[in-house]
Each structure stands twice: as structure tokens, then as C-alpha cells.
Tab-separated table of C-alpha atoms in Angstrom:
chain	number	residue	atom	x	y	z
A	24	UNK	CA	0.000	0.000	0.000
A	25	UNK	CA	1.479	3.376	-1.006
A	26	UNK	CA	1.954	5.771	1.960
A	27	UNK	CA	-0.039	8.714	0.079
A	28	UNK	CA	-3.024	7.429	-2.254
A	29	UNK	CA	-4.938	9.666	-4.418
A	30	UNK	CA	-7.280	9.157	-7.058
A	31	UNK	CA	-5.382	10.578	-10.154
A	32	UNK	CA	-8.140	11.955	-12.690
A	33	UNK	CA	-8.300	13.715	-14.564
A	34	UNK	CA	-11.430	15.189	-12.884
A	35	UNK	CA	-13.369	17.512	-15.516
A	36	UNK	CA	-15.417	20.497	-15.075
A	37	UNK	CA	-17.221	23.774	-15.750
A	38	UNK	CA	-16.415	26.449	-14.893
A	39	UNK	CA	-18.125	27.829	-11.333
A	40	UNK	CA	-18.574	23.681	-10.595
A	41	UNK	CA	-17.559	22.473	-7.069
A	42	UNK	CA	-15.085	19.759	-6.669
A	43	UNK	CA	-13.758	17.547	-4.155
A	44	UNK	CA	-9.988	15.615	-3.659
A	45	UNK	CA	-9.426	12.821	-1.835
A	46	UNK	CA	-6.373	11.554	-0.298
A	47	UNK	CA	-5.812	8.441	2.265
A	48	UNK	CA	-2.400	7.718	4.239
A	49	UNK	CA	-1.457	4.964	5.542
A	50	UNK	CA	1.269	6.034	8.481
A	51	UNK	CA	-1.243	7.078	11.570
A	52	UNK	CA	1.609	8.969	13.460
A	53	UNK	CA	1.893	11.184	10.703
A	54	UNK	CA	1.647	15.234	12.325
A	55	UNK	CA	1.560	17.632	8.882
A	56	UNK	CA	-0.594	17.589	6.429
A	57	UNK	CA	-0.932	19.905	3.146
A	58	UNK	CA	-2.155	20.285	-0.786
A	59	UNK	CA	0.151	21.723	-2.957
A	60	UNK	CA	-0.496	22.813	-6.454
A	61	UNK	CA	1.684	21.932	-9.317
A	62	UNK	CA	1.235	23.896	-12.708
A	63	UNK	CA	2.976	22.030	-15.887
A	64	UNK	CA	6.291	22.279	-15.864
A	65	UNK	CA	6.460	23.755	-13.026
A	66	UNK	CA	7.509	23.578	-8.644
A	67	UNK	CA	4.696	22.572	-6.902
A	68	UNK	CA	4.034	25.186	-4.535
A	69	UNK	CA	1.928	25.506	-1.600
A	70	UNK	CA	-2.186	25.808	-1.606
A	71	UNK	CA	-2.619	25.030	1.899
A	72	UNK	CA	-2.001	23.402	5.334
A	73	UNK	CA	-4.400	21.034	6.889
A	74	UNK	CA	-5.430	21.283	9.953
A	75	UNK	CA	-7.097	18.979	12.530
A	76	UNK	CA	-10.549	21.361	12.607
A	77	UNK	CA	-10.330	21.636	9.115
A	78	UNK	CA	-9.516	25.051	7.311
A	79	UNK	CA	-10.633	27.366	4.607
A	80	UNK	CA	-9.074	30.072	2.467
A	81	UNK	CA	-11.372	31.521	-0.030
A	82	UNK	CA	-12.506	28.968	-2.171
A	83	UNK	CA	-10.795	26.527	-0.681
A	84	UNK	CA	-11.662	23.785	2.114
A	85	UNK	CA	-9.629	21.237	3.489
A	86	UNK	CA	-10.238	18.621	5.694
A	87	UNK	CA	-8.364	16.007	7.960
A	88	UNK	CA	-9.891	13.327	9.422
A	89	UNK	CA	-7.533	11.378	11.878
A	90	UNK	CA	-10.197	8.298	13.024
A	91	UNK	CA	-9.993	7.348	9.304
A	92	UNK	CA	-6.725	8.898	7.818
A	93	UNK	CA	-8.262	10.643	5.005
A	94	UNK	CA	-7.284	14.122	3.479
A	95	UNK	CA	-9.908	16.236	1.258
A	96	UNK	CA	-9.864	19.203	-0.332
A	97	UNK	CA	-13.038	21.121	-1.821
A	98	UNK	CA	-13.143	24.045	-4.801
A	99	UNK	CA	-16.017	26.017	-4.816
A	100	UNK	CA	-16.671	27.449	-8.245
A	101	UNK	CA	-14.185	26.866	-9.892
A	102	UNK	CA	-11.878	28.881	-12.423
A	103	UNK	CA	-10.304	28.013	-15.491
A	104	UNK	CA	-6.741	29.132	-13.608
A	105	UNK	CA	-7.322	26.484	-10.966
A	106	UNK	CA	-6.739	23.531	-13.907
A	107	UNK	CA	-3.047	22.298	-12.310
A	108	UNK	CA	-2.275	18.986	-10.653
A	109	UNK	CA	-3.242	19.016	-6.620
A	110	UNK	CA	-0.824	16.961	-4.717
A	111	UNK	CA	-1.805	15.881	-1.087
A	112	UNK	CA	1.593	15.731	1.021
A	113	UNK	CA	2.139	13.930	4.085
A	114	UNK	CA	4.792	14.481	6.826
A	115	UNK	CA	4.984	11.404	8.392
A	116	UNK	CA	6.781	12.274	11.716
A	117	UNK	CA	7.869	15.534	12.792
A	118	UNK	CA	11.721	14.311	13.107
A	119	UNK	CA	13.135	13.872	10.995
A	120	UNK	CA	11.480	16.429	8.180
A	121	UNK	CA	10.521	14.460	5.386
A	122	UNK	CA	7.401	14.990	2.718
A	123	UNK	CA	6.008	11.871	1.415
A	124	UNK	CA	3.631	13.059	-1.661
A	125	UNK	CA	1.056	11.976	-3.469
A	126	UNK	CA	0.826	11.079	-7.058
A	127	UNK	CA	-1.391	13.960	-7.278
A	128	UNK	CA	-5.018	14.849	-9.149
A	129	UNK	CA	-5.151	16.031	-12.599
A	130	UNK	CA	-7.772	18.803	-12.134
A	131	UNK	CA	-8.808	20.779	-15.719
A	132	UNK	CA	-11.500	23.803	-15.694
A	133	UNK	CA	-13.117	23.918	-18.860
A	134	UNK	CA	-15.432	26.922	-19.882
B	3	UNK	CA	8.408	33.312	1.617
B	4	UNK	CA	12.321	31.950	0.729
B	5	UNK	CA	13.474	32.510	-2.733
B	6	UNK	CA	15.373	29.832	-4.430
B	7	UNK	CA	17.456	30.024	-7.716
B	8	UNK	CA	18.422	26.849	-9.288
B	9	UNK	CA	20.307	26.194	-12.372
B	10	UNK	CA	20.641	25.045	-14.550
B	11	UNK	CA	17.527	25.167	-15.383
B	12	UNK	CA	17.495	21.897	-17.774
B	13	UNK	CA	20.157	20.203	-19.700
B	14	UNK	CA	20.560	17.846	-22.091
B	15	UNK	CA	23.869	15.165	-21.206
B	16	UNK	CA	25.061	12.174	-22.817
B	17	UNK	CA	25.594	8.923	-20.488
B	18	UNK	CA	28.020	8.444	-18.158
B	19	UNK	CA	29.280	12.187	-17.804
B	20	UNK	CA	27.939	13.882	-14.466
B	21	UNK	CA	26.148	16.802	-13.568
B	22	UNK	CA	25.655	19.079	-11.002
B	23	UNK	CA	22.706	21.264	-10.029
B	24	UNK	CA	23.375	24.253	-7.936
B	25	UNK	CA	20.762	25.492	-5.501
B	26	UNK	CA	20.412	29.293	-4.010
B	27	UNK	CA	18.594	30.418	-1.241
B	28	UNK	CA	17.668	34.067	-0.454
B	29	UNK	CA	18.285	33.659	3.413
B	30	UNK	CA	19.443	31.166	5.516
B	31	UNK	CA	18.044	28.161	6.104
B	32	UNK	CA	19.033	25.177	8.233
B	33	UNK	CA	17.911	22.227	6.265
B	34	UNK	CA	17.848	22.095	2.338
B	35	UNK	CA	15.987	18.779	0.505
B	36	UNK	CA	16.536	17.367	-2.621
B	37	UNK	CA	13.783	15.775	-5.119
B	38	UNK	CA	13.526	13.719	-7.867
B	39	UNK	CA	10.702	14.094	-10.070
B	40	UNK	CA	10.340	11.019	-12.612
B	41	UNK	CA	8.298	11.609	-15.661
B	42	UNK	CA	4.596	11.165	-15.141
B	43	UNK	CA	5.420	10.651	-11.105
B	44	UNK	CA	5.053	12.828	-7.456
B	45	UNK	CA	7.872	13.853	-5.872
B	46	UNK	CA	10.452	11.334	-3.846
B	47	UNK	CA	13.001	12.800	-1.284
B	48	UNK	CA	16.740	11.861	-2.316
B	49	UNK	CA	18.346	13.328	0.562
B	50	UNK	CA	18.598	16.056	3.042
B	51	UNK	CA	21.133	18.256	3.268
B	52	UNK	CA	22.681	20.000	6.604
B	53	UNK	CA	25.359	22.725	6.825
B	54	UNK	CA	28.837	20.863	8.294
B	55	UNK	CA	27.364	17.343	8.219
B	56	UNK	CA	27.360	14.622	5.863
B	57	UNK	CA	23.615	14.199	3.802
B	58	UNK	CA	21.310	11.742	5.238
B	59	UNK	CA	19.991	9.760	2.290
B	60	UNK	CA	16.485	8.147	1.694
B	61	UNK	CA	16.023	4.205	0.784
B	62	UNK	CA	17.138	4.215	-2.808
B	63	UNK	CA	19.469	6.643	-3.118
B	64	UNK	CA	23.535	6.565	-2.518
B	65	UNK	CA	25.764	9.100	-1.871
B	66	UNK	CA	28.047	7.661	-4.707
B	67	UNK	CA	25.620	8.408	-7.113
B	68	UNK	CA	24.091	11.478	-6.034
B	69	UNK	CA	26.625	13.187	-4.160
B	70	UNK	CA	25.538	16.444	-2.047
B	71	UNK	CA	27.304	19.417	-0.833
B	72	UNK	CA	25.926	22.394	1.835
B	73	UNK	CA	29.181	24.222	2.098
B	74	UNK	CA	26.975	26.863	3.882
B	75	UNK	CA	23.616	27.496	4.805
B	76	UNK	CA	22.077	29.471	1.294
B	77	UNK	CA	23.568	27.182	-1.127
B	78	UNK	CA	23.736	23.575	-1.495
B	79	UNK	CA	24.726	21.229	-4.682
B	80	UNK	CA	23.568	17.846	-6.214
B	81	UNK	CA	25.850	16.026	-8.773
B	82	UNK	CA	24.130	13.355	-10.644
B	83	UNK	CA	26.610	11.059	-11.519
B	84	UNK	CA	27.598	8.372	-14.355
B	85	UNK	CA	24.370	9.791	-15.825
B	86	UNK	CA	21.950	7.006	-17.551
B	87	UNK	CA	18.465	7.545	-19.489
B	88	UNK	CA	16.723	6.539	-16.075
B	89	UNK	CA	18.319	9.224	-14.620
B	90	UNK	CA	16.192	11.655	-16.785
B	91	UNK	CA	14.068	13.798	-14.359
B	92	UNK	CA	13.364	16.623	-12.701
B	93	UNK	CA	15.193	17.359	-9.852
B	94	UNK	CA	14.163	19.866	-6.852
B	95	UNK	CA	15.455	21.864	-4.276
B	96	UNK	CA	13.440	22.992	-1.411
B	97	UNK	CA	13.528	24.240	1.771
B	98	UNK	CA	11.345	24.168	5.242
B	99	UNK	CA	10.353	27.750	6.614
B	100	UNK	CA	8.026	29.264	9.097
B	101	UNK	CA	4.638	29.928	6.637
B	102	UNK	CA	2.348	29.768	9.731
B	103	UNK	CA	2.953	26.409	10.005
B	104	UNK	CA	6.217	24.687	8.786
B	105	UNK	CA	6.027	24.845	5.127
B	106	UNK	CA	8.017	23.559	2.228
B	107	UNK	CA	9.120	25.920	-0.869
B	108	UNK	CA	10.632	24.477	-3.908
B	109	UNK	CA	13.090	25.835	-6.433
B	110	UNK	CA	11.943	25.940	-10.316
B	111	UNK	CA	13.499	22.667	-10.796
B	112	UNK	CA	16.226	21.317	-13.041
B	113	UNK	CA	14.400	19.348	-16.316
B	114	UNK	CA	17.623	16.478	-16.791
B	115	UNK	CA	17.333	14.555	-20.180
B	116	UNK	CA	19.862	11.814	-20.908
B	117	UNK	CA	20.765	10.680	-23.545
């Protein structure tokens, strides 16, 4: 079983349609949790950090859910500029530092 | 947030020669991480790097082959080494700073083709 599991898409949609990520990991000691976004060709760079009471920045919702190890994260209406690849990231332990990603979702906004 | 150059920013090499990618960091950072992108793939760690220590490598991954250097704490090097067409990748600096909560930022990324 691969430490960080997500579905890879591609997940298709409108424009202004709400969409939803899933991610499951397998390490239950694991402390850190994020999404990262990853244009073509380019550094994936940071969306958001997860938090245990679940967070929300604009458009954006994630959620953590311990009891069942699950990550998700939610896009309200949706914009043609938020078609990139959305990789869940794990930290397993807090020492040492270490990122275990996800294969990461394929998401495209069509208009 | 940290800003990190990294060149080159792709090259083209035949087998067997080596390479090294340089990494740049605006301020100073204790711990810098290397990444290997494979076509099609996520990210996997390679190794992190600490000023004045050796670099503590991940399952997979030798210092033989990937050798590392952190001479001091804004720059840090990765030499790929006796280069074959596996070894065609991405590769990815980043480093760990205070965003609120620790976060990781990642340099541009070094696009590797061998051939």
C-alpha cells in the first residue's frame, strides 16, 4: 500500500462547478498535512495546510480526518486558472522532516 | 516566503558524464531537501542536506551516485553522476520555513534529459 493514495483523474469540469480531492495515508503517526499545487512544468508550490478542525481560504476547504486517515480538499466554483495537478503531502513524523507526496489529481477547468 | 534560484535550469547530457545542479537560497536556512521528479510521477526525497554534516539519504538513493554538498547554509549542490536515461528527471530543491505552520518551498526545478 502506497503511503499517500490519491485518485489521479483527470477530474473535468465547468467552470463555477464544485469539486472535491481525496487523499488516504497509511502512516497514523503522521503530524503535517498539506495540498500543494503543481502547474505544468512547473515547482509545486503551496495551496494550503491542513489542519485537525479543518480550514478554509477563499474557495478553498480542506479537511483532515484522523479516526480514518483521510485528506480532502473542496473548490467552490471553480476557475479556469485552478486547472493544475493538486498533490496531497504527508509528513509522516515531525523528526526527521521528510514529505512523502502523493501522485497527485489532474484537475482541468473547462469553460 | 524563501526565494530559491536553481540552475541550470534543464540540460541535455550524454551517459556516463555527471552533472551538477546548484541550488540558491535568499536567506538562511538550516535544512535544504533534494527531489527527484520522474516523468509522469510525485515527488520522492533523495536526501537532506545539513550545513557541516554529511547528507542523510532516503532508501534508494547513494551518496556515490548522487553526491551532495551544503558548504553553507544558502547554497547547497547535487551532482548526478555516471548519468543514464533513467536518470532523466526533474530534480528539486526545497527548503522548510516558518509559513504559519512549517512549510516547504521548492526551487523551479532542473528538467535532466539523458541521452
Amino acid at each position: 500500500r502506497k503511503e499517500v493514495e490519491q485518485d489521479p483523474g483527470p477530474f473535468n469540469v465547468p467552470e463555477g462547478a464544485t469539486v472535491a480531492f481525496n487523499c488516504t495515508y497509511s502512516n497514523s503517526a503522521s503530524q503535517s498535512f498539506f495540498w500543494y499545487r503543481q502547474d505544468c512544468r512547473k515547482e509545486p508550490k503551496l495551496l494550503m495546510s491542513v489542519y485537525s478542525s479543518g480550514n478554509e481560504d477563499g474557495r478553498f476547504t480542506a479537511q483532515l480526518n484522523r479516526a480514518s486517515q483521510y485528506i480532502s480538499l473542496l473548490i467552490r466554483d471553480s476557475k479556469l486558472s485552478d486547472s493544475a495537478t493538486y498533490l496531497c503531502v504527508v509528513n509522516p513524523s515531525h523528526l526527521p522532516n521528510k514529505l512523502v507526496f502523493g501522485a497527485g489529481t489532474i484537475l482541468r477547468v473547462k469553460s | 516566503s524563501a526565494v530559491i534560484s536553481q540552475k541550470p535550469s534543464r540540460d541535455i547530457c550524454q551517459r556516463g558524464t555527471s552533472l551538477t545542479i546548484q541550488c540558491q537560497v535568499d536567506s538562511q536556512v538550516t535544512m535544504m531537501f533534494w527531489y527527484r521528479q520522474q516523468p509522469g510521477q510525485s515527488l520522492t526525497l533523495i536526501a537532506t542536506a545539513n550545513q557541516g554534516s554529511e547528507a542523510t539519504y532516503e532508501s534508494g538513493f547513494v551518496i556515490d551516485k548522487f553526491p551532495i554538498s551544503r558548504p553553507n547554509l544558502t547554497f547547497s549542490t547535487l551532482t548526478v553522476s555516471n548519468m543514464s536515461p533513467e536518470d532523466s528527471s526533474i530534480y528539486l530543491c526545497s527548503v522548510e520555513e516558518w509559513q504559519g505552520i512549517y512549510g516547504y518551498t521548492f526551487g523551479s526545478g532542473t528538467r535532466l534529459t539523458v541521452v
